[in-house]
Coordinates of C-alpha atoms in Angstrom, one line a residue:
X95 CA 0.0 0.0 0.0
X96 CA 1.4 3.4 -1.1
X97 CA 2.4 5.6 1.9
X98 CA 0.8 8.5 3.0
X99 CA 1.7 12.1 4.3
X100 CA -1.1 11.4 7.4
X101 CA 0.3 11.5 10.8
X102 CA 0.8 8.5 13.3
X103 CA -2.7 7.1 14.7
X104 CA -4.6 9.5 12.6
X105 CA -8.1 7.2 11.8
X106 CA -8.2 6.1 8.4
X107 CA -10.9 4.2 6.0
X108 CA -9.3 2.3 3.1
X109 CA -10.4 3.6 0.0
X110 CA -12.0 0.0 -1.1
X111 CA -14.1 0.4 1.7
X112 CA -15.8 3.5 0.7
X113 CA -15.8 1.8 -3.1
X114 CA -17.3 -1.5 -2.0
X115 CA -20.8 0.7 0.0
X116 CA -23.9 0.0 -2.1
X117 CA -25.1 3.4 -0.8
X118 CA -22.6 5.4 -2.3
X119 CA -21.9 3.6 -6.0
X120 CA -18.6 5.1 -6.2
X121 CA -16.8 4.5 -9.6
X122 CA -12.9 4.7 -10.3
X123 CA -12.7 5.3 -13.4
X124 CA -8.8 6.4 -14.1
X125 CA -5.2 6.1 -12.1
X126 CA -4.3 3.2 -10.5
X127 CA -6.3 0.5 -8.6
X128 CA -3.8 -0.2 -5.5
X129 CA -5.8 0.4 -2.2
X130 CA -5.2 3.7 -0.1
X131 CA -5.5 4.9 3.0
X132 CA -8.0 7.9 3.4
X133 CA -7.7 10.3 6.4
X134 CA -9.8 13.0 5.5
X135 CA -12.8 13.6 3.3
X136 CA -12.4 17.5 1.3
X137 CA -14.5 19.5 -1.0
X138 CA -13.5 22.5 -2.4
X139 CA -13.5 24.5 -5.7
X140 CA -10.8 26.6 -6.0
X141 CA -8.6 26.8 -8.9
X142 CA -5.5 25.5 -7.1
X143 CA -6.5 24.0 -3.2
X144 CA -3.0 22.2 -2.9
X145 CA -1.5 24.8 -0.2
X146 CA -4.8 24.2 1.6
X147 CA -4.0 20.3 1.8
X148 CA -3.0 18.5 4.3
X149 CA -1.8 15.1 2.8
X150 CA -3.9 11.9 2.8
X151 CA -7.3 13.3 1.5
X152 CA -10.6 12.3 -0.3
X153 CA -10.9 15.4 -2.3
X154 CA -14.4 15.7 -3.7
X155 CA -14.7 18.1 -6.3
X156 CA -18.1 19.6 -8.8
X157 CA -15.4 20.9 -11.6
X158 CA -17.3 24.5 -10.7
X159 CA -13.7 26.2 -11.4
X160 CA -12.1 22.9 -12.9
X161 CA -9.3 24.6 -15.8
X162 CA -10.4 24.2 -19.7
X163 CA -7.5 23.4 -21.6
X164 CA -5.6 19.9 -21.0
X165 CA -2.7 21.8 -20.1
X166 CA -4.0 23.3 -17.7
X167 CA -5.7 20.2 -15.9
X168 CA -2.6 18.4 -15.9
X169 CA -0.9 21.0 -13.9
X170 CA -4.1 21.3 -11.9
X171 CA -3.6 16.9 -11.1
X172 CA 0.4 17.2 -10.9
X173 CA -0.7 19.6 -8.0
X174 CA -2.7 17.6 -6.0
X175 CA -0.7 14.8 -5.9
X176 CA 2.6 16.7 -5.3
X177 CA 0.1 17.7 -2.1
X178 CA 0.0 14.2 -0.9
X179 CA -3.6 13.4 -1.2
X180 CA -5.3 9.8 -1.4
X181 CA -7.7 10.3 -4.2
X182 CA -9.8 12.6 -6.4
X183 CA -13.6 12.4 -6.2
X184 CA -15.8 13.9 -9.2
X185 CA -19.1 14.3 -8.8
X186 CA -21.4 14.4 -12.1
X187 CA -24.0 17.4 -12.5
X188 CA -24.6 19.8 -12.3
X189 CA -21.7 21.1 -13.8
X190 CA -20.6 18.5 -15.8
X191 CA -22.6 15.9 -17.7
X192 CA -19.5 13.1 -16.9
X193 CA -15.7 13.4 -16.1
X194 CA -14.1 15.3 -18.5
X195 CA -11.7 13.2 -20.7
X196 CA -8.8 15.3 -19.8
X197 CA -9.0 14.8 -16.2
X198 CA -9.1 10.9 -16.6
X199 CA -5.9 11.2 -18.5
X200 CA -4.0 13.7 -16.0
X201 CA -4.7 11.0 -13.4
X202 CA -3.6 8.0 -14.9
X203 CA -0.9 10.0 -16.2
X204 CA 0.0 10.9 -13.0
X205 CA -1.0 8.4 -10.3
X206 CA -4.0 9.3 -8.7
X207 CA -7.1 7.7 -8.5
X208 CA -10.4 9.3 -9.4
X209 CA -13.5 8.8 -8.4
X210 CA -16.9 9.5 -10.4
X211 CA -19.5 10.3 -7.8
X212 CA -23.1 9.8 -9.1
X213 CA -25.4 12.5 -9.5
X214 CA -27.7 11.4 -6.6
X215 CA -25.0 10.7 -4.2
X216 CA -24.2 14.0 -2.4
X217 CA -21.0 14.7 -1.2
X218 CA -21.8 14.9 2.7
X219 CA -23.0 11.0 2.7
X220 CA -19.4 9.8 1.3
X221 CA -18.5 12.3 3.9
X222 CA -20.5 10.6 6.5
X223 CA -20.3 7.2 4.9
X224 CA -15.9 7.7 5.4
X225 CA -16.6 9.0 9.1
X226 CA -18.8 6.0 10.2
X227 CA -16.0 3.4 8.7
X228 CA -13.9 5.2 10.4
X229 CA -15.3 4.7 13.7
X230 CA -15.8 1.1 13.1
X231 CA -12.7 0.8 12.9
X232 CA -11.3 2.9 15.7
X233 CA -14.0 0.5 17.7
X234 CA -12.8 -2.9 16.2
X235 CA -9.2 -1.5 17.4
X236 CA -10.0 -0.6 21.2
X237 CA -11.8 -4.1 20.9
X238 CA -8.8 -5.2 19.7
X239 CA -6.1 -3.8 22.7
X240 CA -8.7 -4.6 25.3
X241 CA -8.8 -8.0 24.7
X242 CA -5.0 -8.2 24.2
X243 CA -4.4 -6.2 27.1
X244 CA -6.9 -8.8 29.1
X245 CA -4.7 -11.6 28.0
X246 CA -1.1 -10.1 28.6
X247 CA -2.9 -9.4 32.5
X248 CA -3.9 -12.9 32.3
X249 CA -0.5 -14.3 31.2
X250 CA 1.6 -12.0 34.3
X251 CA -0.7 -14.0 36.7
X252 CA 0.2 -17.3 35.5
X253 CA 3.5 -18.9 37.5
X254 CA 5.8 -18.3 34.6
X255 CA 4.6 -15.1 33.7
X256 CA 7.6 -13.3 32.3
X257 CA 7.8 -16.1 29.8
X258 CA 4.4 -16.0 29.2
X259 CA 3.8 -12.7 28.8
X260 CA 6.7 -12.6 26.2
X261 CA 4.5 -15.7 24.0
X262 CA 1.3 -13.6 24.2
X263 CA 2.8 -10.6 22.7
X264 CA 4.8 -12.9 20.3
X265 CA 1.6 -13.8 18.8
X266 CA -0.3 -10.9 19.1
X267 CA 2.2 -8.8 17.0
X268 CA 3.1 -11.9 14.9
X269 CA 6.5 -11.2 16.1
X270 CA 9.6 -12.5 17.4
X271 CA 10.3 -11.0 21.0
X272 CA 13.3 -11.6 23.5
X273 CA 13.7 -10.0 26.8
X274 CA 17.3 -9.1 27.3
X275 CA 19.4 -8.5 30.2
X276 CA 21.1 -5.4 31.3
X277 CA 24.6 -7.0 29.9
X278 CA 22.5 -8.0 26.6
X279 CA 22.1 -11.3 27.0
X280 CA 18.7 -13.6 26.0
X281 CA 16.8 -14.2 29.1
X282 CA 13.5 -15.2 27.3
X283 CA 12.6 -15.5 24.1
X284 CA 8.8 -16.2 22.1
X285 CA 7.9 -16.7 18.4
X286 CA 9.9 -17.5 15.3
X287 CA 13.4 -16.8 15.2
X288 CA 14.7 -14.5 12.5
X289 CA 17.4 -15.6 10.8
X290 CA 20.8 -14.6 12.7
X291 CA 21.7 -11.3 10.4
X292 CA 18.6 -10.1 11.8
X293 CA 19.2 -10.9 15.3
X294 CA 22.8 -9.7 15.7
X295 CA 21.2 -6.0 14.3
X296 CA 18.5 -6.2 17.0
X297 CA 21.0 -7.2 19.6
X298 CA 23.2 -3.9 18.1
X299 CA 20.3 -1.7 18.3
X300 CA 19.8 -2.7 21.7
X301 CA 23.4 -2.3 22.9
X302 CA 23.6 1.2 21.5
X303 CA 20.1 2.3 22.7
X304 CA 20.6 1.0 26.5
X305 CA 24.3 2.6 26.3
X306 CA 22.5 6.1 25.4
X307 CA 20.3 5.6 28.2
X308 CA 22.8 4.8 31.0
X309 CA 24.1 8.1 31.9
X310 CA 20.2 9.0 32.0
X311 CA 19.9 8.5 35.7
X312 CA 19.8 11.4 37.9
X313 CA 18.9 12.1 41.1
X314 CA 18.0 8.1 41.9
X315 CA 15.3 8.6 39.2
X316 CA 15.1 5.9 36.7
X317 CA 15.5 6.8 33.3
X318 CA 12.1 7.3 31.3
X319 CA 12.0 4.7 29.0
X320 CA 13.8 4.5 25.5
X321 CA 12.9 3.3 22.2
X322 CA 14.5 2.5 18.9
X323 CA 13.8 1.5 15.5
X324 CA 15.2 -0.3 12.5
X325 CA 14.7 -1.5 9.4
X326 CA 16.7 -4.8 8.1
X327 CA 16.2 -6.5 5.0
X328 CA 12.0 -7.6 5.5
X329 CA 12.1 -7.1 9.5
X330 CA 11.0 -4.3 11.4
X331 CA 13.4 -4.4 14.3
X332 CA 12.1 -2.4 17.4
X333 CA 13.8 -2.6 21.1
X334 CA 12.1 -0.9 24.6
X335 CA 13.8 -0.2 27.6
X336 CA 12.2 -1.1 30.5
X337 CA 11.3 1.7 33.2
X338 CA 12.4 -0.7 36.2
X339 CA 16.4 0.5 36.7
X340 CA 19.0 -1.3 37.8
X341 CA 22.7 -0.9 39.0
X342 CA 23.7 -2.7 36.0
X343 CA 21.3 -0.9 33.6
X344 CA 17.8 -1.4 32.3
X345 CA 16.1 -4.9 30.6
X346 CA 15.4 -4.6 27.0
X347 CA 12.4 -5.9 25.1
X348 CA 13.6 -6.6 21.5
X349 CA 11.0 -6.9 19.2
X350 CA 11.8 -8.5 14.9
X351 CA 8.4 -8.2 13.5
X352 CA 7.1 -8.8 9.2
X353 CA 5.1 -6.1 9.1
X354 CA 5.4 -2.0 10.3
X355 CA 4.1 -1.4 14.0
X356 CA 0.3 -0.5 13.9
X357 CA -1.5 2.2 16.5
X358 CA -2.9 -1.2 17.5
X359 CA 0.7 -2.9 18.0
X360 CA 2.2 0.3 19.6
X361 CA -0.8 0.4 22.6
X362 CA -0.6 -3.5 23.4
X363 CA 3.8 -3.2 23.2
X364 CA 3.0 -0.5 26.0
X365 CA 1.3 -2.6 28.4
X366 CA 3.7 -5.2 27.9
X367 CA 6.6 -3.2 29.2
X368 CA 4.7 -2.1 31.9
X369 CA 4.1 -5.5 32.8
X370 CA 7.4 -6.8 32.2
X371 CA 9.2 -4.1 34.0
X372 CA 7.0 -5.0 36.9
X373 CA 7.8 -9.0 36.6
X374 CA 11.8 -7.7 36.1
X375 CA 12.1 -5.6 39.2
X376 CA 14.0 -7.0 42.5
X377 CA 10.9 -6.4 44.6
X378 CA 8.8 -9.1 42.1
X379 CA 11.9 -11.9 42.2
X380 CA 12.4 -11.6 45.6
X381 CA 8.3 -12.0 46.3
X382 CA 8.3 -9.9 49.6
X383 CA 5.0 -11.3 50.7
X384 CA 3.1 -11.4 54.4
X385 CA 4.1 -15.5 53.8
X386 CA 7.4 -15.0 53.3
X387 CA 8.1 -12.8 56.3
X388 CA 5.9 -15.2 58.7
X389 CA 8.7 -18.0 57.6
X390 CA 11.4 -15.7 58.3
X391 CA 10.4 -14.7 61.8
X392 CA 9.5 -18.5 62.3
X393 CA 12.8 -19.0 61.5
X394 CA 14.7 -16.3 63.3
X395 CA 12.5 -17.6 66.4
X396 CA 13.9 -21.0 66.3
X397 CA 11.0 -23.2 64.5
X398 CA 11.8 -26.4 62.6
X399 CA 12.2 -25.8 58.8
X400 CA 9.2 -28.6 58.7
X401 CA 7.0 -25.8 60.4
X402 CA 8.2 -23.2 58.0
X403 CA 8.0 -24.9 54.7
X404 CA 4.0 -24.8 54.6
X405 CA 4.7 -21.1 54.5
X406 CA 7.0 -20.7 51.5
X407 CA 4.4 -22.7 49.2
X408 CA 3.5 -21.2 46.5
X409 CA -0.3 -19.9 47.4
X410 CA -1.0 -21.3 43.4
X411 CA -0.5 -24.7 44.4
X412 CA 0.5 -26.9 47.3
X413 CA 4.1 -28.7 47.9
X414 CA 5.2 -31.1 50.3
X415 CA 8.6 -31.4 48.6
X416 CA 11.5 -29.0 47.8
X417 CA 14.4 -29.0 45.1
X418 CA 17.9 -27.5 46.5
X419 CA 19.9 -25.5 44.0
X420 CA 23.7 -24.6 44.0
X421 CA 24.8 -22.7 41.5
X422 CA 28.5 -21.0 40.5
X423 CA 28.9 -18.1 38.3
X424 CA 31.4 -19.7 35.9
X425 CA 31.7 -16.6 33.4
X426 CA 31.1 -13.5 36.0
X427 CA 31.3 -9.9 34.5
X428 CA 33.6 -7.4 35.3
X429 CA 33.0 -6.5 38.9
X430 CA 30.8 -9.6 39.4
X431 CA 33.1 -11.0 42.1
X432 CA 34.2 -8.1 44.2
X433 CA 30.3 -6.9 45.0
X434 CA 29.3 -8.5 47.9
X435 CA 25.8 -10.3 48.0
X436 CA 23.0 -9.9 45.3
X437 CA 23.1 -7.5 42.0
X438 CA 19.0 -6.9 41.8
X439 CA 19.5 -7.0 38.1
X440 CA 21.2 -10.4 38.5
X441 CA 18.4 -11.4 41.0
X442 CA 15.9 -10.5 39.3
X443 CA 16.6 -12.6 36.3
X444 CA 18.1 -15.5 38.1
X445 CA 14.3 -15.4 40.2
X446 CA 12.5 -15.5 37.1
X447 CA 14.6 -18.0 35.3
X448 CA 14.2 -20.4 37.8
X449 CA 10.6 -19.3 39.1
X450 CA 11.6 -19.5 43.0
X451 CA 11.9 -16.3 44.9
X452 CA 13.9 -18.3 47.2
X453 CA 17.2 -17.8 46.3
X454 CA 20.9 -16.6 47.9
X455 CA 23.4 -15.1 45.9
X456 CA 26.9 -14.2 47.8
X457 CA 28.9 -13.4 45.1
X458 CA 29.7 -15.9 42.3
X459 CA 28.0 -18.2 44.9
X460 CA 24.2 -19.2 44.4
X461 CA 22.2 -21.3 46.5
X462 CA 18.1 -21.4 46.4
X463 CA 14.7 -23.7 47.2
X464 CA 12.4 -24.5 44.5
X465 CA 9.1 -26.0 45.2
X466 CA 8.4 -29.3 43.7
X467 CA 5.2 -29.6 43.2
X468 CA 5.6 -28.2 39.7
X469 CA 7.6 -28.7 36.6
X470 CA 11.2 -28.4 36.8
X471 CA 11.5 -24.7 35.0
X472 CA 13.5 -24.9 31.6
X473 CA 17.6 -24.1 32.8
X474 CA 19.0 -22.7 29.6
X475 CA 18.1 -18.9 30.6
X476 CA 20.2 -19.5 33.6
X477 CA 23.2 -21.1 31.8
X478 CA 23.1 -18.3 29.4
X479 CA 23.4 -16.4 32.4
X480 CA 26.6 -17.7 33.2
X481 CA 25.2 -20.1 36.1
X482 CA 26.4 -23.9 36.7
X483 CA 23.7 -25.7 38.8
X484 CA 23.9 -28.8 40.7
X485 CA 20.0 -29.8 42.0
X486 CA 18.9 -32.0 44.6
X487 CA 16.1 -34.9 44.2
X488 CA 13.3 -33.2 45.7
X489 CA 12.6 -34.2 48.9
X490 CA 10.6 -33.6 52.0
X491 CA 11.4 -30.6 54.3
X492 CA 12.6 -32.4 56.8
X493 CA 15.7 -33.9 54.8
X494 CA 16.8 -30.3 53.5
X495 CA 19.5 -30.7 54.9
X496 CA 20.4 -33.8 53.3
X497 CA 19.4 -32.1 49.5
X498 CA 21.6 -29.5 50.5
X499 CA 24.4 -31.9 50.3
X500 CA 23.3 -33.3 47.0
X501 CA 22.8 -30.4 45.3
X502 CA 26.4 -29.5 46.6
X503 CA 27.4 -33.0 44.9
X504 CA 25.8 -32.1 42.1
X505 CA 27.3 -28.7 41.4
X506 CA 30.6 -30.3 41.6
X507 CA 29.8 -33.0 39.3
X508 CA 28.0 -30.4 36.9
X509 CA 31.7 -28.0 36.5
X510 CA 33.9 -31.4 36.4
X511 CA 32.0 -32.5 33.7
X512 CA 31.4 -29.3 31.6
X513 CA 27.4 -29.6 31.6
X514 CA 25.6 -26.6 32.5
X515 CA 24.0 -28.5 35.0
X516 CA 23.5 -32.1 36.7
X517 CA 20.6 -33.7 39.1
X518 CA 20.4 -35.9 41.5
X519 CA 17.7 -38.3 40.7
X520 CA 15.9 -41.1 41.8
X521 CA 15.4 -44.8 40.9
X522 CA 12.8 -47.1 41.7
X523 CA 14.8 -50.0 41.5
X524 CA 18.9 -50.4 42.2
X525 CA 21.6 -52.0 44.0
X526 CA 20.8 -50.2 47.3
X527 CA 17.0 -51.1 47.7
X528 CA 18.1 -55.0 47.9
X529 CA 20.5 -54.3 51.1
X530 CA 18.6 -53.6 54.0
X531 CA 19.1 -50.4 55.7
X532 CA 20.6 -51.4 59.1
X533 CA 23.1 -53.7 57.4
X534 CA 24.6 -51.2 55.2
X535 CA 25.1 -48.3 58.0
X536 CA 27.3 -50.7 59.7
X537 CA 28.8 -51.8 56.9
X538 CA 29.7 -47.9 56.2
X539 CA 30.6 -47.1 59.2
X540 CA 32.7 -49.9 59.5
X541 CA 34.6 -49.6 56.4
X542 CA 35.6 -46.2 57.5
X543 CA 36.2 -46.5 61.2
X544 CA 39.6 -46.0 60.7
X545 CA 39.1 -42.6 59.2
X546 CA 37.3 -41.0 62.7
X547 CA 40.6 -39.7 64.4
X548 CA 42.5 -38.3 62.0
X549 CA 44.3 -34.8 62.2
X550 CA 43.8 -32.4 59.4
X551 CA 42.7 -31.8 56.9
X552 CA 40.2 -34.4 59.1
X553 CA 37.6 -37.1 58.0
X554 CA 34.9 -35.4 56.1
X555 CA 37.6 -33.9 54.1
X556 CA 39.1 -36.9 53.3
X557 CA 35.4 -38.4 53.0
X558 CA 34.5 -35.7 50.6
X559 CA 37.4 -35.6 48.2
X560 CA 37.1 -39.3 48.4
X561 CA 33.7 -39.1 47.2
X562 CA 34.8 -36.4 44.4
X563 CA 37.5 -39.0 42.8
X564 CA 34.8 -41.8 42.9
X565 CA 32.4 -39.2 41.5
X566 CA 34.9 -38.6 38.6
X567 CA 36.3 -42.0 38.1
X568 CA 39.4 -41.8 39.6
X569 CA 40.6 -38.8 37.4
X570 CA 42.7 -36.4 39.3
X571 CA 42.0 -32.8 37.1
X572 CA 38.0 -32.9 37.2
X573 CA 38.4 -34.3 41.0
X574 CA 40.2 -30.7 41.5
X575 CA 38.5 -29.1 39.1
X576 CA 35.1 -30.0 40.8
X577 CA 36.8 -29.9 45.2
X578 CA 38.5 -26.4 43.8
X579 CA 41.6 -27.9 44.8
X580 CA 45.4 -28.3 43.1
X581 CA 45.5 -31.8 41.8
X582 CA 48.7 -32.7 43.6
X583 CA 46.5 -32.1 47.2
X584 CA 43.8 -34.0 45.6
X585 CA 46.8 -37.0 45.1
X586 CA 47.8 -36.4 48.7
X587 CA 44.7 -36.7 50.3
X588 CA 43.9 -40.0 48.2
X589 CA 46.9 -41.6 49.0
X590 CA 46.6 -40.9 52.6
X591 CA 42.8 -42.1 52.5
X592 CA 43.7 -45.2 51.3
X593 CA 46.8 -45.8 53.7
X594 CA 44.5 -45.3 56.5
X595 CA 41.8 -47.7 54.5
X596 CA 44.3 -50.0 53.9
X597 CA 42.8 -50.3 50.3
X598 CA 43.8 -50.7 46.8
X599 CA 42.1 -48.1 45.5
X600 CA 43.4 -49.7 41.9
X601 CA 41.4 -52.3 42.2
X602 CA 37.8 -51.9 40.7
X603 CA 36.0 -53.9 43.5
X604 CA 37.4 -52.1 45.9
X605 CA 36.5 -48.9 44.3
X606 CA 33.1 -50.0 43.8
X607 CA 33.0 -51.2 47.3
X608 CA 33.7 -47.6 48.8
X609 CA 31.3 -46.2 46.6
X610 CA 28.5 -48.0 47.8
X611 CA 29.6 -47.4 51.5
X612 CA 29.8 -43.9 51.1
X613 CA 26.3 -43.7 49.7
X614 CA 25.1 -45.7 53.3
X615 CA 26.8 -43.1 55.5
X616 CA 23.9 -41.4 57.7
X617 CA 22.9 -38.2 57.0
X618 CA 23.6 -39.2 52.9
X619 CA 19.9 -40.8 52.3
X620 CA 16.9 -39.8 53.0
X621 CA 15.2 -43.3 51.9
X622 CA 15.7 -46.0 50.0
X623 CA 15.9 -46.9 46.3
X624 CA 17.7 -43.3 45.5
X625 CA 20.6 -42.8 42.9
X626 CA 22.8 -40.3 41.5
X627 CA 22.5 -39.6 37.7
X628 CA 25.7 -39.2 37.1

């Protein structure tokens, strides 16, 4: 559709529209037959109205003062189209018996379509005929936002509501959109991908946009948000900051769409960031609640974390079991490690990420609870982030303690290996399920008896780094890769454990048999039939 002088949101009626009313029995008889966009509805007669002319009109002329030589009505065309209006109108009698051929001519010569208006169709009921589509359309369009709007509400209420809020507008706009972090990164992301030309400009545009805004914060005031456009090959890239601030910067909302932003588009985008900035502020990933401070003061009080857990449920559902996270910030950014506890930007994303509230960051350091009683949330996000997780099997409240250490074990495991992440899981069936329980514990604690009264480094270090070269099948770089350790105190420490053991630890049995000890120590299991998917 040709383009049009009219201003932004200024209500339109397509020129078919008015064509296709039985009322009316508009004719285009000359220029060209691509639809147009018609803002306003003009009559006139003067001899030359194009300084009088806005851009984007229906002018409807009588040819009272029309010129009388072709000449003269081809400058009069050249005129109005030079003045950016949609479309000539001629009405027939009573001036005219029909359009005269020379105005046909000027406007196919010169691109503009004309109308012949019937002699019993006055020109106020195209007028009010172009005025009443007009506000059809301006009602289909409010209809329009107001059930988006309803929906994007709806979505920021559901448990995952940054992601889901990010999928609504994805397929309201017919769009691609990604939430990025202060730093740039993808957080989130909903629709079709654009092919990666396309995303690196939108990631460009966002950079340079949120590096104009920075310095934008004065007085503790955030900055008011910022927008950007570009067009790249058939994609209308568009990015948003996002009013909530942070210490790091601002969230972005990057948005690769087919098709130009309508008034329609541009009102539903806006209560998405005002949703999203809400989801993306500290205050929303920490989820200060009246719950959450009852379990706190339970806590501080000296209550059993059984007592407390009821508490931290998620009012949206119920949970009797709880999934431990570690995490380490494997690829921090500048700064990272010399800030002491929680960035809000980082918290905010790490909260929504992983959908828990629940979380402690000291540093490069992360530990958190996540309810079990839904879906484990998708762990990507976070890995982009940076984060290796270890998680815990879920488990009841009462053996936190003993997911803690698994999720521990797990973290370990996760940076030895190079995964992003590794979870304990459980079995219903294995090798521990056909021992019974009282046999093994003194089996375990037999086997290493002779590990109790050892000087330093002392037994549960000795237990532990054991447990690591097990873990990692006897190799001495991801055992001190994973304990943090050099690999020549890892060798020490093995060679000292199995001294005091007096075991071969080059023998496979014997490996194996230590393994399976170690997993009956008390305090490791919280039941039976549990194993590590390692």
């Amino acid at each position: 559709m040709p383009s049009t002088s009219l201003a932004p949101d200024t209500p339109t009626v397509l020129l078919s529209t008015l064509l296709a009313d039985p009322g009316l029995g508009l004719e285009q008889i000359a220029g060209p037959r691509e639809d147009r966009l018609v803002g306003l509805i003009g009559t006139t007669e003067l001899e030359d109205p194009a300084p009088y002319l806005l851009g984007g009109e229906l002018l409807l002329i009588a040819g009272v003062r029309l010129p009388r030589t072709d000449q003269a009505v081809d400058a009069y065309v050249r005129r109005l189209v030079q003045a950016g209006i949609a479309a000539l109108g001629f009405g027939v009698a009573p001036v005219h018996d029909e359009v005269p051929p020379a105005l046909s001519s000027a406007c196919d010569r010169h691109g503009l379509p004309l109308l012949r208006i019937p002699p019993d169709t006055p020109f106020v009921a195209v007028n009010h005929a172009a005025h009443q589509a007009m506000a059809e359309a301006r009602h289909r369009e409010l209809r329009e936002i107001a059930e988006a709007q309803a929906a994007l509400a709806t979505a920021a209420a559901r448990p995952d509501a940054l992601k889901a809020v990010l999928h609504r507008l994805a397929s309201h706009l017919g769009a691609w959109t990604v939430l990025l972090d202060p730093h740039g990164r993808e957080l989130l992301a909903a629709g079709t991908r654009p092919a990666e030309p396309a995303v690196e400009h939108l990631h460009a545009l966002a950079t340079e946009t949120m590096t104009r805004v920075r310095p934008g914060r004065r007085g503790g005031r955030p900055q008011a948000p910022t927008a950007a456009a570009e067009h790249h090959a058939e994609f209308h890239l568009t990015v948003h900051t996002l009013p909530a601030g942070t210490t790091d910067g601002l969230f972005v909302l990057g948005i690769a769409a087919a098709r130009a932003p309508t008034a329609v588009h541009r009102s539903v985008t806006g209560t998405a960031l005002v949703l999203l900035s809400l989801l993306t502020t500290p205050r929303h990933a920490l989820g200060t609640d009246t719950h959450s401070a009852a379990a706190l003061v339970r806590l501080m009080l000296g209550h059993d974390p059984v007592e407390v857990a009821p508490l931290l449920a998620s009012t949206a559902r119920t949970t009797d079991t709880w999934t431990v996270i570690h995490g380490r910030l494997s690829s921090p950014n500048a700064g990272a490690a010399s800030r002491p506890g929680a960035d809000p930007a980082q918290l905010a994303a790490l909260g929504t990420a992983l959908g828990t509230p629940y979380l402690d960051v000291d540093g490069l350091r992360l530990r958190g609870l996540l309810p079990a009683g839904a879906a484990l949330p998708d762990l990507v996000p976070v890995a982009r982030l940076g984060w290796t997780l270890g998680l815990s099997a879920p488990v009841a409240a009462a053996d936190l303690a003993i997911a803690d250490r698994q999720a521990d074990r797990m973290l370990r495991h996760a940076i030895a290996a190079g995964a992003p992440w590794a979870r304990h899981r459980e079995q219903e069936l294995s090798l521990h399920s056909l021992v019974g329980v009282d046999d093994a514990v003194a089996l375990a604690r037999a086997r290493f008896a002779p590990l109790a009264d050892t000087p330093a480094p002392g037994p549960a270090v000795l237990l532990e780094t054991l447990r690591a070269w097990l873990a990692q099948h006897g190799n001495w770089d991801r055992t001190a890769a994973a304990l943090e350790l050099h690999r020549n105190t890892v060798r020490r420490r093995i060679a000292k454990t199995a001294e005091l053991l007096d075991a071969d630890l080059d023998d496979l049995d014997v490996r194996m048999e230590l393994w399976f000890a170690l997993r009956w120590l008390p305090g490791e299991r919280p039941g039976r039939g549990e194993g590590v998917d390692e």
